[in-house]
């Protein structure tokens, strides 16, 4: 429950008492603004964090490797603790937070048990596998309960596993990306948690970005752009299904994707960088499969949205990004474009990105100021400033020109601030 | 009620998945064939599992002459599964014989994983845009067997490193007792320290740009009885009980001819507790010249990857529980 819902929940009884609203109207208002996310998520997360700390404590306790303690005693201690934690969780099912806490401790103890077995038998095998096994254990419980805490733990463990595979062993490990996509996203859907949706979405980009970066860093920009666009379009499709209870998570899935897209669009305003990011070579079959698969998915989703006339500004910006970057590069790959023509097209794309972002930022600033939408206005101002700073570095070579940039940006922000203030005051009685 | 079953199943999975690993390892420890490996520990720490010593075996780095024909033609990928056949000496200490990509017909053997592409340069040129490094087919293949870590109680790792000794002083070999399964999976059962310590030192280094007959170093190899009882070993004058062997066999000109050792009687050298004995090898002697690019070349003028060790000629010495072998060194006087 966020602060607005809390405020509404406090105010409604007072308004009814003051005869401003009838009880029926108050009920309608409650229905109109239901509390999103599962209630007590804060308590759940705090309990989960506590459980993780307990588990880490146990891991480090066993890491001391007590020489006086026999192998059998160590194993008996850890397996008893693991089973006891889970069984207590089962017995306390009527107290959700407490039960989740015990299950989380149990899953942490599973990790302790894995490391303890490794220590006892001096195992020196491929150590990221320990995290994979641990994450599968957490995932099984996340589905069986179903549990938000276990779901968060699973994502963290998958990301840890992936980081080790990629950074320590230079392995692509696409399995982490697939595991999140196939096993975590359906869980996000089932639990209908916006926070988990955002977290899973960010983990998805991280795992994929690292996988591609390790084997073929030339493919990073195009793949991330296509995955981000696919998710933005998919979220938009979900939002259009008015009867789906999961509508709330759609926006959250989009947030990391949208942030990534904006960062990429800003970087695309640099001509040299854009050329470097999109001059790639398809080395591995997995690269081609990812590229064509994500492109087909994003374009089919866009066509569906276009056919339903559900195109908003962000969807259009996403599609424009694909048209300006992915299509010329694919034409070059298929040898339908020569390299000089491609370079010329990419320069045009870079200019287009500048104009698109400039227009978008101005529109967001003015619309936000006019409508009294502070968030939109601030986002517009931020985008406008970033764009000005980006061009400041490569367009202007005299002090007068540099001064003009600051003056223009300053005046624009000042004017927008005033417009916002006036509209805000004008709206007040 | 149905959900309860799923929860119980998930909990059972968590317990059984880990317990099955422990059981499978216990099975190997109980039923595996006992093999001893000679090694030297180094002390790092694992954030999740505490103190451990890292163990480096002679067969962790396999030279070209120990590779099977298919490896020499196809190379090896990082992470590829390989098999090392073992030769066990009369003391029970196992040494690597040949590395192959198929399991050897005879037990015991070890299963390992290749740590880096080999030959690295060729692989990188074919598969990556990264700059090739200087690692070529002349370099040994790096293999991991899962025997490279030994976990100890906190603080004990440093103690073990102290016992092992310093790089430029006496070093005590560590003997790892391992259980090897029929599939080549090895697990450490226990360890013991050798009753002898060894020191490899350069007592005379050559001058820079010295002529061929002065281009090589003089190496001293010292043995120390670190036990409490006397040990005796076969001993000939002029260091003739010892041989100089290359770390990688490259030509047919080895072993070195040593006319001064002919007709020498083998005596017995007794080392009381804490007593030392040493042999010196002046590598400038013409007998130590090595065939390189069609010429007999002084050891000090050989490329850096030509390295040698001093070993005792007798494979089994009943009073000593380890193999007597020096650290690898280059003829110019650099000890590994």
XYZ file of C-alpha atoms in Angstrom:
765
model
C 0.000 0.000 0.000
C 1.598 3.306 -1.053
C 1.273 6.656 0.724
C -1.651 7.801 -1.493
C -3.671 4.713 -0.630
C -2.819 5.180 3.038
C -3.978 8.791 2.845
C -7.199 7.781 1.068
C -7.873 5.030 3.610
C -7.486 7.562 6.447
C -9.576 10.264 4.773
C -12.560 8.219 3.604
C -14.074 7.549 7.076
C -13.629 11.252 7.978
C -15.390 12.359 4.752
C -18.235 9.967 5.515
C -18.474 11.337 9.076
C -18.474 14.915 7.760
C -21.320 13.888 5.372
C -19.172 14.839 2.364
C -19.601 11.322 1.006
C -22.153 8.584 1.517
C -20.802 5.167 2.690
C -21.657 3.787 -0.779
C -19.637 6.510 -2.471
C -16.732 5.852 -0.105
C -16.901 2.160 -0.979
C -16.923 2.980 -4.682
C -13.828 5.142 -4.191
C -12.091 2.299 -2.353
C -12.907 -0.040 -5.239
C -11.713 2.512 -7.752
C -8.305 2.826 -6.067
C -7.513 -0.616 -4.675
C -4.223 -1.037 -2.801
C -1.721 -2.454 -5.265
C 0.963 -5.030 -4.505
C 0.459 -7.646 -1.848
C -0.211 -6.190 1.534
C 2.617 -6.401 4.021
C 5.270 -6.589 1.307
C 7.523 -4.390 3.416
C 7.246 -6.766 6.356
C 7.837 -9.712 4.037
C 10.953 -8.150 2.590
C 12.323 -7.235 6.008
C 11.669 -10.780 7.256
C 13.266 -12.143 4.084
C 16.315 -9.940 4.601
C 16.535 -11.157 8.201
C 16.365 -14.761 7.015
C 19.127 -14.123 4.475
C 21.307 -12.658 7.240
C 20.678 -15.708 9.445
C 21.559 -18.008 6.547
C 24.753 -16.085 5.790
C 25.662 -16.280 9.474
C 25.240 -20.067 9.406
C 27.301 -20.336 6.203
C 30.154 -18.386 7.792
C 29.820 -20.348 11.023
C 30.393 -23.581 9.144
C 33.097 -21.919 7.045
C 35.206 -21.907 10.229
C 35.465 -25.660 9.574
C 35.537 -26.914 13.142
C 38.178 -29.610 13.162
C 36.793 -31.115 16.407
C 33.372 -31.675 14.874
C 33.032 -34.933 12.947
C 31.819 -35.039 9.360
C 28.641 -36.841 10.388
C 27.862 -34.302 13.115
C 28.284 -31.390 10.738
C 26.019 -32.987 8.140
C 23.421 -33.968 10.755
C 23.418 -30.424 12.168
C 22.900 -28.700 8.827
C 20.266 -31.109 7.485
C 18.330 -31.032 10.763
C 18.386 -27.233 10.776
C 17.279 -27.136 7.127
C 14.384 -29.540 7.704
C 13.386 -27.892 11.003
C 13.234 -24.421 9.452
C 11.001 -25.624 6.615
C 8.738 -27.688 8.855
C 8.277 -24.730 11.204
C 7.396 -22.664 8.162
C 4.785 -25.276 7.255
C 3.320 -25.382 10.760
C 3.057 -21.572 10.930
C 1.245 -21.217 7.594
C -1.518 -19.235 9.319
C 1.022 -16.467 10.157
C 2.149 -15.511 6.672
C 5.114 -13.301 7.504
C 6.537 -15.665 10.125
C 6.028 -18.668 7.880
C 7.753 -16.951 4.931
C 10.615 -16.053 7.237
C 11.140 -19.684 8.279
C 10.971 -20.871 4.675
C 13.541 -18.235 3.722
C 15.840 -19.399 6.530
C 15.359 -22.965 5.250
C 16.388 -22.009 1.730
C 19.418 -20.139 3.046
C 20.325 -23.262 5.004
C 20.121 -25.234 1.772
C 22.933 -22.967 0.505
C 24.856 -23.586 3.735
C 24.410 -27.333 3.246
C 25.740 -27.149 -0.327
C 28.852 -25.259 0.787
C 29.316 -27.505 3.805
C 29.244 -30.628 1.616
C 31.779 -28.925 -0.679
C 33.982 -28.208 2.327
C 33.714 -31.671 3.881
C 34.579 -33.495 0.649
C 37.097 -30.844 -0.545
C 35.092 -30.418 -3.734
C 36.722 -28.262 -6.351
C 34.301 -28.688 -9.200
C 32.708 -25.877 -11.208
C 31.602 -23.769 -8.218
C 28.845 -21.668 -9.923
C 26.894 -24.952 -10.104
C 26.371 -24.596 -6.345
C 24.386 -21.408 -6.998
C 22.427 -23.041 -9.798
C 21.377 -25.907 -7.533
C 20.560 -23.465 -4.746
C 18.445 -21.294 -7.064
C 16.533 -24.356 -8.338
C 15.769 -25.268 -4.705
C 14.480 -21.749 -4.018
C 12.509 -21.766 -7.283
C 10.785 -25.042 -6.401
C 9.615 -23.569 -3.111
C 8.673 -20.245 -4.711
C 6.269 -22.119 -7.015
C 5.000 -24.578 -4.418
C 4.121 -22.035 -1.715
C 3.828 -19.636 -3.778
C 6.155 -17.106 -2.150
C 7.373 -13.631 -2.998
C 10.420 -13.922 -0.712
C 11.496 -17.187 -2.352
C 10.969 -15.618 -5.776
C 13.267 -12.700 -4.875
C 15.846 -15.123 -3.490
C 15.674 -17.190 -6.684
C 16.321 -14.147 -8.862
C 19.274 -13.052 -6.705
C 20.741 -16.571 -6.825
C 20.281 -16.871 -10.595
C 22.007 -13.512 -11.078
C 24.884 -14.609 -8.770
C 25.213 -17.874 -10.710
C 25.211 -15.980 -13.996
C 27.782 -13.399 -12.859
C 30.165 -16.192 -11.816
C 29.752 -18.114 -15.069
C 30.252 -15.024 -17.176
C 32.897 -13.111 -15.221
C 34.948 -15.976 -13.784
C 34.626 -18.520 -16.590
C 33.769 -16.353 -19.640
C 30.821 -18.630 -20.438
C 27.771 -17.174 -22.208
C 25.312 -19.014 -19.960
C 22.120 -18.193 -21.861
C 20.431 -20.657 -19.496
C 20.164 -17.924 -16.834
C 18.225 -15.696 -19.230
C 15.987 -18.594 -20.258
C 15.446 -19.659 -16.642
C 14.243 -16.158 -15.733
C 12.055 -15.992 -18.822
C 10.516 -19.459 -18.493
C 10.411 -20.010 -14.727
C 10.366 -16.538 -13.141
C 8.067 -14.537 -15.406
C 5.176 -17.024 -15.119
C 5.700 -16.749 -11.352
C 5.571 -12.944 -11.603
C 2.292 -13.373 -13.471
C 0.973 -15.777 -10.849
C 1.995 -13.686 -7.845
C 0.918 -10.498 -9.633
C 3.546 -8.457 -7.818
C 4.656 -5.207 -9.486
C 7.861 -5.092 -7.434
C 8.816 -8.631 -8.423
C 7.965 -7.792 -12.037
C 10.368 -4.854 -12.043
C 13.074 -6.906 -10.337
C 12.700 -9.851 -12.738
C 12.697 -7.527 -15.725
C 15.952 -5.873 -14.592
C 17.523 -9.314 -13.975
C 16.483 -10.402 -17.449
C 18.324 -7.495 -19.082
C 21.369 -7.956 -16.898
C 21.733 -11.663 -17.682
C 21.175 -11.229 -21.385
C 23.463 -8.203 -21.655
C 26.299 -10.036 -19.901
C 25.828 -13.188 -21.988
C 26.031 -11.356 -25.254
C 28.768 -9.052 -24.024
C 31.036 -11.975 -23.189
C 30.785 -13.774 -26.518
C 30.056 -11.058 -29.039
C 29.933 -7.571 -27.593
C 29.067 -6.185 -31.042
C 25.584 -7.644 -30.584
C 24.828 -5.997 -27.243
C 23.063 -2.875 -28.535
C 20.869 -4.578 -31.119
C 19.841 -7.450 -28.835
C 19.088 -5.281 -25.840
C 17.124 -2.881 -28.042
C 15.043 -5.704 -29.482
C 14.421 -7.355 -26.099
C 13.499 -3.983 -24.553
C 11.135 -3.192 -27.418
C 9.577 -6.655 -27.213
C 8.884 -6.149 -23.517
C 7.505 -2.638 -24.016
C 5.115 -3.885 -26.715
C 4.122 -6.956 -24.701
C 3.394 -4.829 -21.633
C 1.246 -2.545 -23.790
C -0.702 -5.559 -25.088
C -1.273 -6.764 -21.493
C -2.509 -3.284 -20.537
C -5.072 -3.445 -23.335
C -6.638 -6.600 -21.853
C -8.995 -4.795 -19.482
C -10.226 -8.015 -17.855
C -6.761 -9.219 -16.775
C -5.929 -8.821 -13.071
C -2.233 -8.655 -14.010
C -2.620 -5.265 -15.701
C -0.725 -3.660 -12.810
C 2.474 -5.549 -13.461
C 2.673 -4.492 -17.099
C 3.929 -0.998 -16.256
C 6.503 -2.423 -13.870
C 7.888 -4.863 -16.460
C 8.242 -1.898 -18.791
C 10.152 0.350 -16.379
C 13.635 -1.220 -16.674
C 13.020 -1.672 -20.425
C 11.955 1.953 -20.809
C 14.939 3.234 -18.858
C 17.251 1.141 -21.011
C 15.591 2.376 -24.186
C 15.965 6.032 -23.191
C 19.653 5.520 -22.333
C 20.173 3.798 -25.672
C 18.359 6.522 -27.591
C 20.584 9.135 -25.962
C 23.680 7.162 -26.922
C 22.326 6.826 -30.478
C 22.530 10.598 -30.845
C 26.312 10.154 -31.124
C 27.074 9.362 -34.746
C 30.373 7.475 -34.105
C 28.951 5.447 -31.269
C 25.885 4.476 -33.284
C 28.116 3.157 -36.096
C 30.187 1.186 -33.648
C 27.150 -0.283 -31.889
C 25.420 -1.497 -35.020
C 28.307 -2.743 -37.157
C 28.153 -6.347 -36.002
C 28.922 -9.794 -37.313
C 26.688 -12.796 -36.706
C 29.224 -15.354 -35.474
C 27.217 -17.964 -33.615
C 23.856 -19.579 -34.516
C 22.585 -18.469 -31.088
C 23.242 -14.826 -32.066
C 21.181 -15.206 -35.251
C 18.394 -17.062 -33.466
C 18.172 -14.384 -30.737
C 18.250 -11.575 -33.272
C 15.625 -12.902 -35.667
C 13.453 -14.280 -32.869
C 13.315 -11.039 -30.906
C 12.834 -8.975 -34.080
C 9.918 -11.136 -35.211
C 8.335 -10.984 -31.759
C 8.669 -7.219 -31.391
C 7.400 -6.498 -34.913
C 4.411 -8.830 -34.584
C 3.529 -7.197 -31.263
C 3.841 -3.746 -32.823
C 1.616 -4.768 -35.739
C -1.012 -6.042 -33.285
C -0.932 -2.737 -31.381
C -1.093 -0.756 -34.635
C -4.058 -2.808 -35.867
C -5.896 -2.060 -32.610
C -4.907 1.648 -32.860
C -3.266 1.469 -29.437
C -0.078 3.322 -30.248
C 1.125 5.665 -27.528
C 4.181 7.932 -27.604
C 6.527 5.388 -26.041
C 5.504 2.595 -28.401
C 6.072 4.898 -31.382
C 9.506 5.970 -30.068
C 10.464 2.322 -29.585
C 9.434 1.366 -33.100
C 11.244 4.388 -34.543
C 14.426 3.265 -32.752
C 14.173 -0.127 -34.430
C 13.490 1.342 -37.857
C 16.414 3.764 -37.607
C 18.996 1.279 -36.347
C 18.087 -2.388 -36.704
C 16.699 -2.336 -40.233
C 19.696 -0.630 -41.913
C 22.062 -2.977 -40.079
C 20.124 -6.060 -41.120
C 20.095 -4.852 -44.724
C 23.867 -4.537 -44.479
C 24.102 -8.070 -43.031
C 22.009 -9.409 -45.912
C 24.288 -7.473 -48.316
C 21.361 -5.440 -49.633
C 23.186 -2.258 -48.633
C 26.767 -1.232 -49.286
C 28.919 -0.099 -46.382
C 29.103 3.592 -47.510
C 25.301 3.724 -47.934
C 24.855 2.157 -44.506
C 27.206 4.743 -42.992
C 25.236 7.563 -44.612
C 21.978 6.066 -43.334
C 23.384 5.736 -39.820
C 24.436 9.393 -39.847
C 20.865 10.280 -40.843
C 19.587 8.036 -38.043
C 21.788 9.802 -35.542
C 20.458 13.195 -36.623
C 16.918 11.802 -36.435
C 17.483 10.600 -32.862
C 18.617 14.103 -31.915
C 15.481 15.636 -33.407
C 13.175 12.966 -31.963
C 14.578 13.365 -28.452
C 14.529 17.155 -28.706
C 10.890 17.152 -29.815
C 9.955 14.584 -27.162
C 11.666 16.468 -24.349
C 10.062 19.789 -25.337
C 6.657 18.130 -25.658
C 7.040 16.457 -22.248
C 8.149 19.703 -20.593
C 5.285 21.773 -22.010
C 2.602 19.132 -21.607
C 3.780 18.362 -18.087
C 3.832 22.049 -17.148
C 0.436 22.678 -18.788
C -1.273 19.657 -17.243
C 0.415 20.091 -13.844
C 2.029 16.673 -14.277
C 5.228 17.237 -12.331
C 6.827 13.855 -13.163
C 6.379 14.254 -16.892
C 7.691 17.818 -16.770
C 10.778 16.808 -14.778
C 11.494 13.886 -17.111
C 11.232 16.239 -20.080
C 13.600 18.744 -18.414
C 16.070 15.981 -17.609
C 16.016 14.650 -21.163
C 16.389 18.167 -22.592
C 19.368 18.891 -20.328
C 21.078 15.584 -21.135
C 20.605 16.221 -24.841
C 22.039 19.731 -24.543
C 25.066 18.453 -22.608
C 25.602 15.687 -25.178
C 25.642 18.144 -28.044
C 27.680 20.644 -26.037
C 30.641 18.276 -26.282
C 30.629 17.767 -30.038
C 28.800 20.630 -31.738
C 30.277 23.744 -30.280
C 33.860 24.833 -30.404
C 33.658 28.448 -29.262
C 33.071 29.864 -25.815
C 30.178 31.987 -27.124
C 28.459 28.881 -28.488
C 28.994 27.070 -25.204
C 27.618 30.018 -23.251
C 24.575 30.082 -25.561
C 23.839 26.427 -24.764
C 23.756 27.126 -21.068
C 21.665 30.266 -21.612
C 19.136 28.466 -23.814
C 18.830 25.505 -21.451
C 18.597 27.823 -18.446
C 15.951 30.051 -20.023
C 13.935 27.039 -21.200
C 13.970 25.435 -17.749
C 13.137 28.769 -16.106
C 10.183 29.290 -18.465
C 8.902 25.765 -17.935
C 9.171 26.143 -14.173
C 7.133 29.335 -14.342
C 4.528 27.820 -16.626
C 4.152 24.881 -14.264
C 3.827 27.133 -11.230
C 1.230 29.361 -12.957
C -0.844 26.384 -14.065
C -0.620 24.843 -10.616
C -1.785 28.070 -8.980
C -4.445 28.543 -11.646
C -5.842 25.129 -10.830
C -6.154 25.965 -7.131
C -9.371 27.529 -5.819
C -4.222 -29.976 0.963
C -2.865 -30.535 -2.542
C -0.662 -27.470 -2.171
C 0.779 -28.957 1.024
C 2.038 -31.912 -1.002
C 3.779 -29.595 -3.445
C 5.408 -27.701 -0.577
C 6.580 -30.961 0.977
C 7.917 -32.056 -2.413
C 9.840 -28.790 -2.805
C 11.306 -29.137 0.705
C 12.223 -32.759 -0.017
C 13.926 -31.625 -3.210
C 16.061 -29.126 -1.264
C 17.142 -31.807 1.221
C 17.578 -34.703 -1.213
C 19.453 -32.679 -3.857
C 22.197 -31.766 -1.378
C 22.161 -35.072 0.511
C 22.595 -37.022 -2.737
C 25.801 -35.083 -3.475
C 27.136 -35.964 -0.022
C 26.160 -39.630 -0.450
C 27.767 -39.955 -3.892
C 31.026 -38.478 -2.562
C 30.927 -40.719 0.492
C 30.506 -43.713 -1.819
C 33.715 -42.771 -3.672
C 35.616 -42.264 -0.404
C 34.589 -45.704 0.826
C 34.894 -47.662 -2.420
C 37.456 -45.680 -4.470
C 40.962 -46.956 -5.164
C 43.616 -45.398 -2.905
C 46.164 -43.322 -4.851
C 48.832 -40.942 -3.483
C 49.734 -37.687 -5.217
C 52.749 -35.533 -4.357
C 51.991 -31.814 -4.239
C 52.725 -28.479 -2.585
C 50.053 -26.313 -0.923
C 49.407 -22.571 -1.289
C 47.019 -20.740 1.047
C 44.031 -18.683 -0.150
C 40.516 -18.383 1.314
C 37.011 -19.080 0.041
C 34.362 -16.596 1.172
C 31.695 -19.261 1.583
C 33.739 -22.223 2.734
C 36.515 -20.630 4.776
C 40.211 -21.472 4.697
C 41.591 -23.896 2.192
C 44.941 -24.682 0.686
C 45.301 -24.761 -3.058
C 47.139 -27.792 -4.336
C 49.234 -27.800 -7.464
C 50.217 -31.168 -8.921
C 52.897 -31.908 -11.516
C 50.123 -33.282 -13.743
C 48.100 -30.053 -13.496
C 50.301 -28.859 -16.386
C 50.621 -31.480 -19.111
C 53.441 -31.086 -21.601
C 53.076 -31.802 -25.304
C 54.903 -35.130 -25.119
C 52.160 -36.472 -22.805
C 49.278 -35.645 -25.130
C 47.467 -38.284 -27.169
C 47.542 -38.103 -30.959
C 43.929 -36.877 -31.254
C 44.649 -33.941 -28.919
C 47.740 -33.005 -30.906
C 45.656 -32.863 -34.104
C 42.405 -31.348 -32.811
C 43.531 -29.253 -29.822
C 41.415 -28.784 -26.709
C 38.533 -26.508 -25.817
C 38.277 -24.753 -22.475
C 36.077 -26.890 -20.227
C 36.532 -30.049 -22.335
C 36.547 -33.327 -20.407
C 39.870 -35.177 -20.526
C 41.374 -38.302 -18.976
C 44.825 -38.731 -17.509
C 46.211 -42.241 -17.222
C 48.347 -42.744 -14.119
C 51.582 -44.546 -13.470
C 51.957 -45.604 -9.846
C 55.529 -46.029 -8.549
C 56.508 -48.664 -5.954
C 55.993 -46.118 -3.141
C 52.395 -45.789 -4.297
C 52.875 -42.238 -5.580
C 50.989 -41.689 -8.823
C 52.257 -39.635 -11.749
C 50.513 -38.560 -14.917
C 51.220 -40.707 -17.975
C 49.126 -39.627 -20.936
C 46.263 -37.202 -21.473
C 43.484 -38.288 -23.817
C 39.915 -37.371 -24.692
C 38.659 -40.939 -24.194
C 38.849 -42.926 -20.951
C 41.970 -45.123 -20.754
C 41.390 -48.878 -20.715
C 43.357 -49.328 -17.496
C 42.568 -48.078 -14.006
C 43.439 -45.857 -12.253
C 42.958 -42.693 -14.225
C 41.767 -39.176 -13.452
C 38.987 -37.228 -15.134
C 39.719 -33.538 -15.546
C 38.612 -30.370 -17.283
C 40.747 -28.230 -19.565
C 41.277 -24.785 -18.030
C 42.247 -22.882 -21.198
C 41.861 -23.434 -24.917
C 44.899 -25.249 -26.295
C 46.654 -24.206 -28.432
C 45.256 -20.869 -27.296
C 46.575 -18.781 -30.169
C 44.997 -20.966 -32.868
C 41.667 -21.061 -31.057
C 41.496 -17.319 -30.517
C 42.377 -16.596 -34.141
C 39.546 -18.827 -35.319
C 36.840 -17.901 -32.857
C 37.376 -14.500 -31.398
C 38.105 -10.921 -32.209
C 40.259 -10.688 -29.082
C 43.973 -10.297 -29.609
C 45.795 -13.653 -29.537
C 48.208 -14.023 -26.658
C 51.642 -15.574 -26.673
C 50.279 -18.919 -25.437
C 50.963 -21.439 -28.202
C 51.110 -25.203 -28.626
C 54.521 -25.261 -26.909
C 52.892 -24.372 -23.609
C 51.566 -27.076 -21.323
C 47.849 -27.841 -21.162
C 46.347 -26.661 -17.861
C 43.999 -29.217 -16.312
C 41.782 -29.182 -13.252
C 40.953 -32.519 -11.620
C 38.808 -31.391 -8.690
C 41.637 -32.267 -6.311
C 43.070 -28.787 -6.081
C 41.453 -27.598 -2.853
C 41.834 -28.877 0.675
C 39.614 -27.210 3.294
C 41.025 -26.701 6.754
C 39.975 -25.052 10.002
C 40.439 -21.283 10.036
C 44.087 -20.428 10.626
C 45.346 -23.932 9.790
C 45.978 -22.939 6.166
C 48.793 -20.592 7.121
C 50.258 -23.252 9.418
C 50.320 -25.678 6.516
C 51.990 -23.123 4.313
C 54.669 -22.631 6.993
C 55.276 -26.394 7.131
C 55.500 -26.522 3.349
C 58.367 -23.979 3.525
C 59.385 -20.923 1.537
C 60.059 -20.796 -2.156
C 63.777 -20.060 -1.753
C 64.267 -22.369 1.246
C 63.538 -25.961 2.126
C 60.203 -27.217 0.863
C 58.364 -30.244 2.162
C 56.236 -32.227 -0.297
C 52.680 -32.903 0.757
C 51.284 -36.353 0.038
C 47.599 -36.413 -0.779
C 45.806 -39.695 -0.227
C 42.900 -39.755 -2.652
C 40.106 -42.152 -3.520
C 39.611 -42.592 -7.257
C 36.355 -43.974 -8.602
C 36.059 -46.227 -11.655
C 34.958 -43.179 -13.638
C 38.137 -41.307 -12.728
C 36.540 -38.992 -10.170
C 39.000 -38.368 -7.357
C 38.333 -37.178 -3.803
C 40.849 -36.308 -1.137
C 40.808 -38.693 1.818
C 43.680 -37.308 3.887
C 47.210 -35.954 3.633
C 50.616 -36.435 5.213
C 53.896 -34.561 5.036
C 56.980 -36.165 3.524
C 59.806 -36.993 5.932
C 62.273 -35.215 3.697
C 62.578 -31.541 2.714
C 64.283 -30.322 -0.458
C 65.873 -27.058 -1.493
C 66.772 -25.956 -5.030
C 69.065 -22.931 -5.204
C 71.374 -21.226 -7.658
C 74.789 -20.899 -6.129
C 76.456 -19.320 -9.147
C 74.631 -17.274 -11.781
C 76.157 -16.585 -15.183
C 77.247 -13.082 -16.231
C 75.084 -11.239 -18.736
C 76.180 -11.981 -22.339
C 78.700 -14.544 -21.085
C 80.275 -16.884 -23.687
C 78.749 -20.330 -24.173
C 81.064 -22.125 -21.754
C 80.129 -19.681 -18.944
C 76.508 -18.986 -19.884
C 74.922 -21.439 -17.456
C 74.358 -21.503 -13.705
C 75.436 -23.876 -10.954
C 72.482 -25.450 -9.175
C 72.582 -26.925 -5.687
C 70.003 -29.483 -4.621
C 69.897 -30.103 -0.868
C 68.039 -32.783 1.075
C 67.118 -32.444 4.740
C 65.878 -35.207 7.000
C 62.959 -33.557 8.794
C 61.881 -36.714 10.616
C 62.982 -37.944 14.006
C 64.677 -41.127 12.783
C 67.611 -41.589 10.445
C 67.009 -42.142 6.735
C 69.389 -43.760 4.319
C 69.557 -43.432 0.571
C 71.758 -44.766 -2.238
C 74.627 -42.340 -2.892
C 77.413 -42.103 -5.482
C 80.193 -39.551 -5.601
C 80.002 -36.548 -8.007
C 76.209 -36.437 -7.712
C 75.980 -39.559 -9.828
C 72.965 -40.868 -7.894
C 71.038 -37.971 -9.378
C 70.001 -37.147 -12.934
C 69.078 -34.024 -14.765
C 65.798 -34.404 -16.641
C 63.917 -31.940 -18.852
C 60.381 -30.926 -17.835
C 59.369 -31.605 -21.447
C 61.089 -34.211 -23.557
C 61.975 -32.649 -26.913
C 64.643 -34.737 -28.635
C 66.420 -38.064 -28.588
C 69.661 -36.710 -27.152
C 68.527 -37.401 -23.589
C 69.375 -38.764 -21.048
C 72.684 -36.931 -20.739
C 75.841 -39.016 -21.021
C 77.874 -38.990 -17.793
C 81.207 -40.789 -18.298
C 82.430 -39.709 -14.833
C 79.744 -41.891 -13.262
C 80.822 -45.106 -14.923
C 82.310 -47.715 -12.579
C 81.396 -45.721 -9.440
C 80.236 -47.795 -6.502
C 76.893 -47.074 -4.899
C 77.263 -46.387 -1.206
C 74.626 -45.638 1.399
C 74.230 -42.125 2.726
C 72.632 -41.904 6.136
C 70.974 -38.684 7.160
C 70.310 -38.335 10.859
C 67.393 -36.195 12.040
C 67.873 -32.611 10.784
C 70.979 -33.554 8.825
C 71.480 -32.269 5.292
C 73.223 -33.503 2.141
C 73.576 -31.764 -1.191
C 74.697 -32.213 -4.782
C 75.915 -29.451 -7.107
C 75.342 -29.379 -10.849
C 77.580 -27.014 -12.794
C 75.547 -26.651 -15.944
C 78.498 -25.168 -17.865
C 79.980 -28.635 -18.334
C 79.789 -29.665 -21.980
C 77.950 -32.873 -20.998
C 74.872 -30.756 -20.224
C 74.669 -29.283 -23.723
C 71.296 -29.817 -25.376
C 70.455 -30.341 -29.038
C 68.619 -27.179 -30.111
C 68.107 -26.052 -33.723
C 70.659 -28.599 -34.886
C 73.390 -27.438 -32.500
C 74.636 -28.547 -29.108
C 73.570 -25.514 -27.066
C 74.601 -24.432 -23.573
C 71.686 -24.712 -21.090
C 71.944 -21.020 -20.297
C 71.369 -20.144 -23.959
C 68.221 -22.211 -24.412
C 64.777 -20.574 -24.718
C 63.006 -19.927 -21.400
C 60.575 -22.830 -21.838
C 63.463 -25.348 -21.689
C 63.490 -26.230 -18.004
C 65.017 -29.056 -16.041
C 64.757 -30.870 -12.729
C 67.164 -32.905 -10.650
C 65.831 -36.292 -9.547
C 67.238 -39.214 -7.594
C 67.839 -42.192 -9.872
C 66.267 -44.739 -7.537
C 62.486 -44.712 -7.879
C 61.884 -46.280 -4.497
C 63.785 -45.515 -1.336
C 62.146 -47.405 1.494
C 63.046 -44.937 4.246
C 61.668 -41.919 2.352
C 57.940 -41.550 1.688
C 58.202 -39.052 -1.174
C 59.736 -38.767 -4.611
C 63.053 -36.884 -4.577
C 62.721 -34.214 -7.227
C 63.874 -30.586 -7.388
C 61.930 -27.562 -8.490
C 62.112 -26.868 -12.220
C 64.852 -24.435 -13.267
C 66.263 -22.857 -16.393
C 69.943 -23.221 -17.267
C 70.475 -19.477 -16.858
C 69.637 -19.831 -13.187
C 65.935 -19.108 -12.773
C 64.082 -21.467 -10.431
C 60.305 -21.791 -10.931
